[in-house]
């Protein structure tokens, strides 16, 4: 059963770009004479919600419609794919057949049919074979994209066009008639149906890929009130009424002007994408050519969870801006998207921005092995990109070669970040003190040998999903020594550096390598020990390592808490305070998740801040697979939730450009006229009673034993380091307690439930 009252609260709280950004402000922005929109009308581009908020909810469901209309800018356009039932009722469904979007195949198992549709046989369950009452009273909607949440499947009925038009949230409607010829063959006329609709409701846009239908609608709608739009399909597909390909029709836009006010095209008609997923060097001339003829141009195919090109670095905002803010020479007139909040956010918050704007946030943007989402991590190119992308702090995770040279790399295991496999496969070993799986470790390979390898870009989701990072940059860049990294930081005058040191005890006792001494000498050599303007952050999961740097007061020391925690009791926080100025924690230690949904927030930030300890969070990634469903596959919403909602002091990210754009945007200030508000953890899953399987057990609390480490062992001699009986390195910090603090989100929801149950 749905918690309808929670739906309302969720809409108010989660409508990040809408509630603060849109009432009056979206229109005011368009009317501002300082902002020139290169659309045909000169107005701000419209955002068209395909099936409502279909990126999260089943297409054209009540939730999808209401969330789309109230979580974006003013006058969001609701897009409905019209289908007709046996008794002539119009319903909104994305496909001619219903089996991919509803549970009809289970309810009417013998109802499958085959029809000839534009010369091709199509199998499935068709709306035209059922009355509206049969559909409404028996079948329910399901999410038709497997990677999207199935939480709401089977909970909402199909909706008629009248149902949607009658909703107060819907102010502007776009009806797409995809199969006029098919329905006429079944003795149903979409044009006759639409004539009845316009008598009672305003239809702002009517589109179709069939030219015959659009010509038939001329004179049946008031041109000043309803725009007729020709929808283009693939360039090689054939338009059924003229038998021309859409590619050939595109070459004669003047003829389109005779029966349509605009065109709706796949987005790659404007920005072509190559087969290897890279943008062409520039856009086609389609938009300016159409505008010269007085035709609007709308683009479709936008979805946050469907990456279109490596050029966008898995950031959907970058793609939206490519179509409305790329050159100021043209802008499309509308964006048809499954994720309307992100499209609206892109237009309201990020268009016409000043790339030199000052960062509004005090939270630091810290690179993760440089801009490792764009180039192989810890290479010269990754660091150059991080600086260009606005990172405040660039980082070096220090590793040691067999011959004692300190260099930057994300892990001592070369197989993850270099082409060490299969060249040094014979040196693969298992070191349980470092990682459970075997690896080729830098401390077993000389620096000269390491330099014979190529860097390798990390692909955290490639194996499971086929979403690799930039393949053209796969092996670009060169390895960087610690000395070279420090020299680069000095030369580029970045705000600060982060030096991460791990495995010091193992390296000293087993390999005879003094990583702490190497770092200290390098920092002194580069005069960072006397630096007054550039911050130096020393990070380690070992308090004994941090204590080695306590004599340089300008250095800030940070303890890495690798384990997921749910609480930070005062006694444990006090232990941290003795050794560090702050902590690095995982995202899930602040906002836990279950089954891909946020379930609340912990009090770790509040507890650390009470002791004047800074809290940095890692690691942020743009790929939608790294994001909880609550963030709508939008990395900006995740950043807003941690930076503004949780009040963290810094974020560690593979993609500094995304964080920089957000923190320099006009929508960063939560108290401003426009703002991107944080997501309320837990509210999305709480829309459905008893949603999903049981939540995971809460993570343990931070314990004092997890914080304090034994003193570092002395650096062993060569013979001792090779000895099989050498003393084992101290165990890494663990976790033991079992308490949890869920934050303000769940408390608020409980109170609301009690309120509405009275």
PDB file of C-alpha atoms in Angstrom, residues 196-382:
ATOM      1  CA  UNK A 196     -12.739  15.348 -28.646  1.00  0.00           C
ATOM      2  CA  UNK A 197      -9.928  15.963 -26.168  1.00  0.00           C
ATOM      3  CA  UNK A 198      -9.191  19.520 -27.294  1.00  0.00           C
ATOM      4  CA  UNK A 199     -12.801  20.495 -26.652  1.00  0.00           C
ATOM      5  CA  UNK A 200     -12.188  20.054 -22.918  1.00  0.00           C
ATOM      6  CA  UNK A 201      -8.419  20.267 -22.371  1.00  0.00           C
ATOM      7  CA  UNK A 202      -5.651  22.345 -23.948  1.00  0.00           C
ATOM      8  CA  UNK A 203      -3.131  20.276 -25.890  1.00  0.00           C
ATOM      9  CA  UNK A 204       0.073  22.248 -26.227  1.00  0.00           C
ATOM     10  CA  UNK A 205       2.023  19.840 -28.447  1.00  0.00           C
ATOM     11  CA  UNK A 206       1.005  16.973 -30.725  1.00  0.00           C
ATOM     12  CA  UNK A 207       3.763  15.003 -32.396  1.00  0.00           C
ATOM     13  CA  UNK A 208       3.892  12.024 -34.727  1.00  0.00           C
ATOM     14  CA  UNK A 209       6.387  10.293 -37.006  1.00  0.00           C
ATOM     15  CA  UNK A 210       3.579   9.993 -39.616  1.00  0.00           C
ATOM     16  CA  UNK A 211       3.293  12.947 -41.983  1.00  0.00           C
ATOM     17  CA  UNK A 212      -0.196  11.899 -43.105  1.00  0.00           C
ATOM     18  CA  UNK A 213      -1.492  12.232 -39.563  1.00  0.00           C
ATOM     19  CA  UNK A 214       0.007  15.712 -39.086  1.00  0.00           C
ATOM     20  CA  UNK A 215      -1.502  16.913 -42.359  1.00  0.00           C
ATOM     21  CA  UNK A 216      -4.879  15.501 -41.299  1.00  0.00           C
ATOM     22  CA  UNK A 217      -4.655  17.435 -38.011  1.00  0.00           C
ATOM     23  CA  UNK A 218      -4.234  20.770 -39.776  1.00  0.00           C
ATOM     24  CA  UNK A 219      -7.388  22.755 -39.277  1.00  0.00           C
ATOM     25  CA  UNK A 220      -8.559  20.402 -36.523  1.00  0.00           C
ATOM     26  CA  UNK A 221      -6.531  22.181 -33.855  1.00  0.00           C
ATOM     27  CA  UNK A 222      -5.935  25.867 -33.274  1.00  0.00           C
ATOM     28  CA  UNK A 223      -2.410  26.560 -34.491  1.00  0.00           C
ATOM     29  CA  UNK A 224      -1.886  29.329 -31.957  1.00  0.00           C
ATOM     30  CA  UNK A 225      -2.686  26.925 -29.107  1.00  0.00           C
ATOM     31  CA  UNK A 226      -1.400  23.564 -30.318  1.00  0.00           C
ATOM     32  CA  UNK A 227       1.920  23.005 -32.059  1.00  0.00           C
ATOM     33  CA  UNK A 228       2.205  20.118 -34.517  1.00  0.00           C
ATOM     34  CA  UNK A 229       5.625  18.464 -34.405  1.00  0.00           C
ATOM     35  CA  UNK A 230       7.120  15.946 -36.849  1.00  0.00           C
ATOM     36  CA  UNK A 231       8.971  13.247 -34.939  1.00  0.00           C
ATOM     37  CA  UNK A 232      11.961  11.851 -36.815  1.00  0.00           C
ATOM     38  CA  UNK A 233      12.993   8.241 -36.307  1.00  0.00           C
ATOM     39  CA  UNK A 234      16.300   6.733 -37.439  1.00  0.00           C
ATOM     40  CA  UNK A 235      17.706   8.246 -40.614  1.00  0.00           C
ATOM     41  CA  UNK A 236      17.293   4.975 -42.551  1.00  0.00           C
ATOM     42  CA  UNK A 237      13.783   4.202 -41.287  1.00  0.00           C
ATOM     43  CA  UNK A 238      10.877   4.763 -43.673  1.00  0.00           C
ATOM     44  CA  UNK A 239       8.059   7.218 -42.970  1.00  0.00           C
ATOM     45  CA  UNK A 240       4.905   5.135 -43.644  1.00  0.00           C
ATOM     46  CA  UNK A 241       2.690   7.678 -45.419  1.00  0.00           C
ATOM     47  CA  UNK A 242       5.255   9.033 -47.920  1.00  0.00           C
ATOM     48  CA  UNK A 243       7.590   5.999 -48.080  1.00  0.00           C
ATOM     49  CA  UNK A 244      10.594   8.330 -47.767  1.00  0.00           C
ATOM     50  CA  UNK A 245      13.407   7.758 -45.290  1.00  0.00           C
ATOM     51  CA  UNK A 246      13.614  10.225 -42.461  1.00  0.00           C
ATOM     52  CA  UNK A 247      17.129  11.065 -43.621  1.00  0.00           C
ATOM     53  CA  UNK A 248      15.778  12.263 -46.965  1.00  0.00           C
ATOM     54  CA  UNK A 249      12.953  14.213 -45.293  1.00  0.00           C
ATOM     55  CA  UNK A 250      15.552  15.961 -43.161  1.00  0.00           C
ATOM     56  CA  UNK A 251      17.149  17.367 -46.302  1.00  0.00           C
ATOM     57  CA  UNK A 252      13.917  19.156 -47.200  1.00  0.00           C
ATOM     58  CA  UNK A 253      12.888  20.948 -44.018  1.00  0.00           C
ATOM     59  CA  UNK A 254      11.133  23.620 -46.070  1.00  0.00           C
ATOM     60  CA  UNK A 255       8.425  21.087 -46.927  1.00  0.00           C
ATOM     61  CA  UNK A 256       8.027  20.202 -43.233  1.00  0.00           C
ATOM     62  CA  UNK A 257       7.197  23.822 -42.510  1.00  0.00           C
ATOM     63  CA  UNK A 258       3.977  23.413 -44.529  1.00  0.00           C
ATOM     64  CA  UNK A 259       2.361  21.095 -41.941  1.00  0.00           C
ATOM     65  CA  UNK A 260       4.395  21.390 -38.700  1.00  0.00           C
ATOM     66  CA  UNK A 261       5.631  24.033 -36.283  1.00  0.00           C
ATOM     67  CA  UNK A 262       8.728  22.079 -35.360  1.00  0.00           C
ATOM     68  CA  UNK A 263      10.638  18.832 -35.403  1.00  0.00           C
ATOM     69  CA  UNK A 264      11.510  16.260 -32.747  1.00  0.00           C
ATOM     70  CA  UNK A 265      14.773  14.466 -33.505  1.00  0.00           C
ATOM     71  CA  UNK A 266      17.082  11.907 -31.889  1.00  0.00           C
ATOM     72  CA  UNK A 267      19.836  13.793 -30.101  1.00  0.00           C
ATOM     73  CA  UNK A 268      22.554  12.349 -32.351  1.00  0.00           C
ATOM     74  CA  UNK A 269      20.968  14.218 -35.283  1.00  0.00           C
ATOM     75  CA  UNK A 270      22.427  17.305 -33.605  1.00  0.00           C
ATOM     76  CA  UNK A 271      25.567  15.977 -31.923  1.00  0.00           C
ATOM     77  CA  UNK A 272      26.610  12.800 -33.752  1.00  0.00           C
ATOM     78  CA  UNK A 273      28.318  10.097 -31.685  1.00  0.00           C
ATOM     79  CA  UNK A 274      30.791   7.702 -33.285  1.00  0.00           C
ATOM     80  CA  UNK A 275      30.591   3.943 -32.896  1.00  0.00           C
ATOM     81  CA  UNK A 276      33.340   4.128 -30.274  1.00  0.00           C
ATOM     82  CA  UNK A 277      31.238   6.622 -28.257  1.00  0.00           C
ATOM     83  CA  UNK A 278      32.940   9.933 -28.973  1.00  0.00           C
ATOM     84  CA  UNK A 279      31.307  13.163 -30.115  1.00  0.00           C
ATOM     85  CA  UNK A 280      31.959  14.561 -33.542  1.00  0.00           C
ATOM     86  CA  UNK A 281      34.218  17.603 -33.649  1.00  0.00           C
ATOM     87  CA  UNK A 282      31.191  19.837 -33.824  1.00  0.00           C
ATOM     88  CA  UNK A 283      27.390  19.776 -34.092  1.00  0.00           C
ATOM     89  CA  UNK A 284      25.488  19.491 -37.334  1.00  0.00           C
ATOM     90  CA  UNK A 285      23.793  22.577 -38.752  1.00  0.00           C
ATOM     91  CA  UNK A 286      20.336  21.119 -38.127  1.00  0.00           C
ATOM     92  CA  UNK A 287      19.289  23.510 -35.353  1.00  0.00           C
ATOM     93  CA  UNK A 288      20.305  26.790 -37.028  1.00  0.00           C
ATOM     94  CA  UNK A 289      18.978  25.550 -40.379  1.00  0.00           C
ATOM     95  CA  UNK A 290      15.589  24.728 -38.844  1.00  0.00           C
ATOM     96  CA  UNK A 291      15.484  27.982 -36.896  1.00  0.00           C
ATOM     97  CA  UNK A 292      16.058  29.954 -40.095  1.00  0.00           C
ATOM     98  CA  UNK A 293      12.916  28.333 -41.487  1.00  0.00           C
ATOM     99  CA  UNK A 294      10.943  29.116 -38.336  1.00  0.00           C
ATOM    100  CA  UNK A 295      10.892  25.506 -37.109  1.00  0.00           C
ATOM    101  CA  UNK A 296      11.419  24.622 -33.470  1.00  0.00           C
ATOM    102  CA  UNK A 297      13.875  21.805 -32.736  1.00  0.00           C
ATOM    103  CA  UNK A 298      13.338  19.411 -29.849  1.00  0.00           C
ATOM    104  CA  UNK A 299      15.723  16.573 -29.059  1.00  0.00           C
ATOM    105  CA  UNK A 300      14.899  13.211 -27.493  1.00  0.00           C
ATOM    106  CA  UNK A 301      16.786  10.243 -26.063  1.00  0.00           C
ATOM    107  CA  UNK A 302      18.138  11.809 -22.867  1.00  0.00           C
ATOM    108  CA  UNK A 303      18.510   9.533 -19.839  1.00  0.00           C
ATOM    109  CA  UNK A 304      20.951   9.951 -16.934  1.00  0.00           C
ATOM    110  CA  UNK A 305      21.591   6.226 -16.749  1.00  0.00           C
ATOM    111  CA  UNK A 306      22.357   5.782 -20.432  1.00  0.00           C
ATOM    112  CA  UNK A 307      25.798   7.300 -21.088  1.00  0.00           C
ATOM    113  CA  UNK A 308      26.031   8.575 -24.635  1.00  0.00           C
ATOM    114  CA  UNK A 309      29.678   9.607 -25.022  1.00  0.00           C
ATOM    115  CA  UNK A 310      32.960   9.469 -23.154  1.00  0.00           C
ATOM    116  CA  UNK A 311      33.173  13.230 -23.693  1.00  0.00           C
ATOM    117  CA  UNK A 312      30.611  13.697 -20.913  1.00  0.00           C
ATOM    118  CA  UNK A 313      32.596  11.740 -18.277  1.00  0.00           C
ATOM    119  CA  UNK A 314      29.354  10.045 -17.159  1.00  0.00           C
ATOM    120  CA  UNK A 315      27.995  13.411 -15.978  1.00  0.00           C
ATOM    121  CA  UNK A 316      24.483  13.902 -17.448  1.00  0.00           C
ATOM    122  CA  UNK A 317      24.630  17.645 -16.832  1.00  0.00           C
ATOM    123  CA  UNK A 318      27.510  17.880 -19.311  1.00  0.00           C
ATOM    124  CA  UNK A 319      25.342  16.305 -21.977  1.00  0.00           C
ATOM    125  CA  UNK A 320      22.340  18.578 -21.372  1.00  0.00           C
ATOM    126  CA  UNK A 321      24.584  21.632 -21.512  1.00  0.00           C
ATOM    127  CA  UNK A 322      25.992  20.458 -24.837  1.00  0.00           C
ATOM    128  CA  UNK A 323      22.546  21.024 -26.333  1.00  0.00           C
ATOM    129  CA  UNK A 324      21.509  24.257 -24.608  1.00  0.00           C
ATOM    130  CA  UNK A 325      24.708  26.035 -23.584  1.00  0.00           C
ATOM    131  CA  UNK A 326      27.512  24.726 -25.739  1.00  0.00           C
ATOM    132  CA  UNK A 327      28.363  27.665 -27.965  1.00  0.00           C
ATOM    133  CA  UNK A 328      25.695  30.372 -27.527  1.00  0.00           C
ATOM    134  CA  UNK A 329      25.176  30.031 -31.297  1.00  0.00           C
ATOM    135  CA  UNK A 330      22.150  27.802 -30.905  1.00  0.00           C
ATOM    136  CA  UNK A 331      20.071  25.991 -28.364  1.00  0.00           C
ATOM    137  CA  UNK A 332      17.471  23.313 -28.890  1.00  0.00           C
ATOM    138  CA  UNK A 333      13.988  24.443 -27.991  1.00  0.00           C
ATOM    139  CA  UNK A 334      13.228  21.445 -25.805  1.00  0.00           C
ATOM    140  CA  UNK A 335      14.791  18.401 -24.162  1.00  0.00           C
ATOM    141  CA  UNK A 336      12.780  15.156 -23.901  1.00  0.00           C
ATOM    142  CA  UNK A 337      14.155  13.200 -20.966  1.00  0.00           C
ATOM    143  CA  UNK A 338      13.439  10.367 -18.532  1.00  0.00           C
ATOM    144  CA  UNK A 339      15.017  12.438 -15.723  1.00  0.00           C
ATOM    145  CA  UNK A 340      13.405  15.909 -15.804  1.00  0.00           C
ATOM    146  CA  UNK A 341      14.953  17.204 -12.531  1.00  0.00           C
ATOM    147  CA  UNK A 342      18.476  16.958 -13.947  1.00  0.00           C
ATOM    148  CA  UNK A 343      17.532  18.643 -17.208  1.00  0.00           C
ATOM    149  CA  UNK A 344      15.816  21.463 -15.312  1.00  0.00           C
ATOM    150  CA  UNK A 345      18.744  21.749 -12.908  1.00  0.00           C
ATOM    151  CA  UNK A 346      21.154  21.999 -15.859  1.00  0.00           C
ATOM    152  CA  UNK A 347      19.187  24.841 -17.467  1.00  0.00           C
ATOM    153  CA  UNK A 348      18.435  26.803 -14.312  1.00  0.00           C
ATOM    154  CA  UNK A 349      21.712  26.362 -12.470  1.00  0.00           C
ATOM    155  CA  UNK A 350      24.495  25.779 -14.982  1.00  0.00           C
ATOM    156  CA  UNK A 351      23.731  27.523 -18.271  1.00  0.00           C
ATOM    157  CA  UNK A 352      25.405  30.835 -19.053  1.00  0.00           C
ATOM    158  CA  UNK A 353      27.803  30.206 -16.189  1.00  0.00           C
ATOM    159  CA  UNK A 354      31.106  31.929 -15.593  1.00  0.00           C
ATOM    160  CA  UNK A 355      33.909  29.368 -15.718  1.00  0.00           C
ATOM    161  CA  UNK A 356      36.034  31.702 -13.598  1.00  0.00           C
ATOM    162  CA  UNK A 357      33.411  32.061 -10.877  1.00  0.00           C
ATOM    163  CA  UNK A 358      34.635  31.734  -7.312  1.00  0.00           C
ATOM    164  CA  UNK A 359      33.808  28.491  -5.561  1.00  0.00           C
ATOM    165  CA  UNK A 360      30.972  29.197  -3.140  1.00  0.00           C
ATOM    166  CA  UNK A 361      31.623  26.235  -0.883  1.00  0.00           C
ATOM    167  CA  UNK A 362      34.194  26.001   1.897  1.00  0.00           C
ATOM    168  CA  UNK A 363      34.242  22.256   1.353  1.00  0.00           C
ATOM    169  CA  UNK A 364      37.446  21.140  -0.328  1.00  0.00           C
ATOM    170  CA  UNK A 365      37.477  19.336  -3.657  1.00  0.00           C
ATOM    171  CA  UNK A 366      40.169  16.671  -3.354  1.00  0.00           C
ATOM    172  CA  UNK A 367      41.271  14.634  -6.339  1.00  0.00           C
ATOM    173  CA  UNK A 368      41.419  10.852  -6.134  1.00  0.00           C
ATOM    174  CA  UNK A 369      44.675   9.860  -7.851  1.00  0.00           C
ATOM    175  CA  UNK A 370      44.239  13.058  -9.829  1.00  0.00           C
ATOM    176  CA  UNK A 371      41.304  13.219 -12.224  1.00  0.00           C
ATOM    177  CA  UNK A 372      41.326   9.419 -12.420  1.00  0.00           C
ATOM    178  CA  UNK A 373      37.911   9.309 -14.065  1.00  0.00           C
ATOM    179  CA  UNK A 374      39.432  10.919 -17.154  1.00  0.00           C
ATOM    180  CA  UNK A 375      43.040   9.648 -17.289  1.00  0.00           C
ATOM    181  CA  UNK A 376      44.903   6.751 -15.683  1.00  0.00           C
ATOM    182  CA  UNK A 377      45.210   7.580 -12.001  1.00  0.00           C
ATOM    183  CA  UNK A 378      48.313   9.197 -10.512  1.00  0.00           C
ATOM    184  CA  UNK A 379      49.805  10.078 -13.897  1.00  0.00           C
ATOM    185  CA  UNK A 380      51.043  13.463 -15.018  1.00  0.00           C
ATOM    186  CA  UNK A 381      47.938  13.875 -17.215  1.00  0.00           C
ATOM    187  CA  UNK A 382      45.574  12.983 -14.370  1.00  0.00           C
TER     188      UNK A 382
END
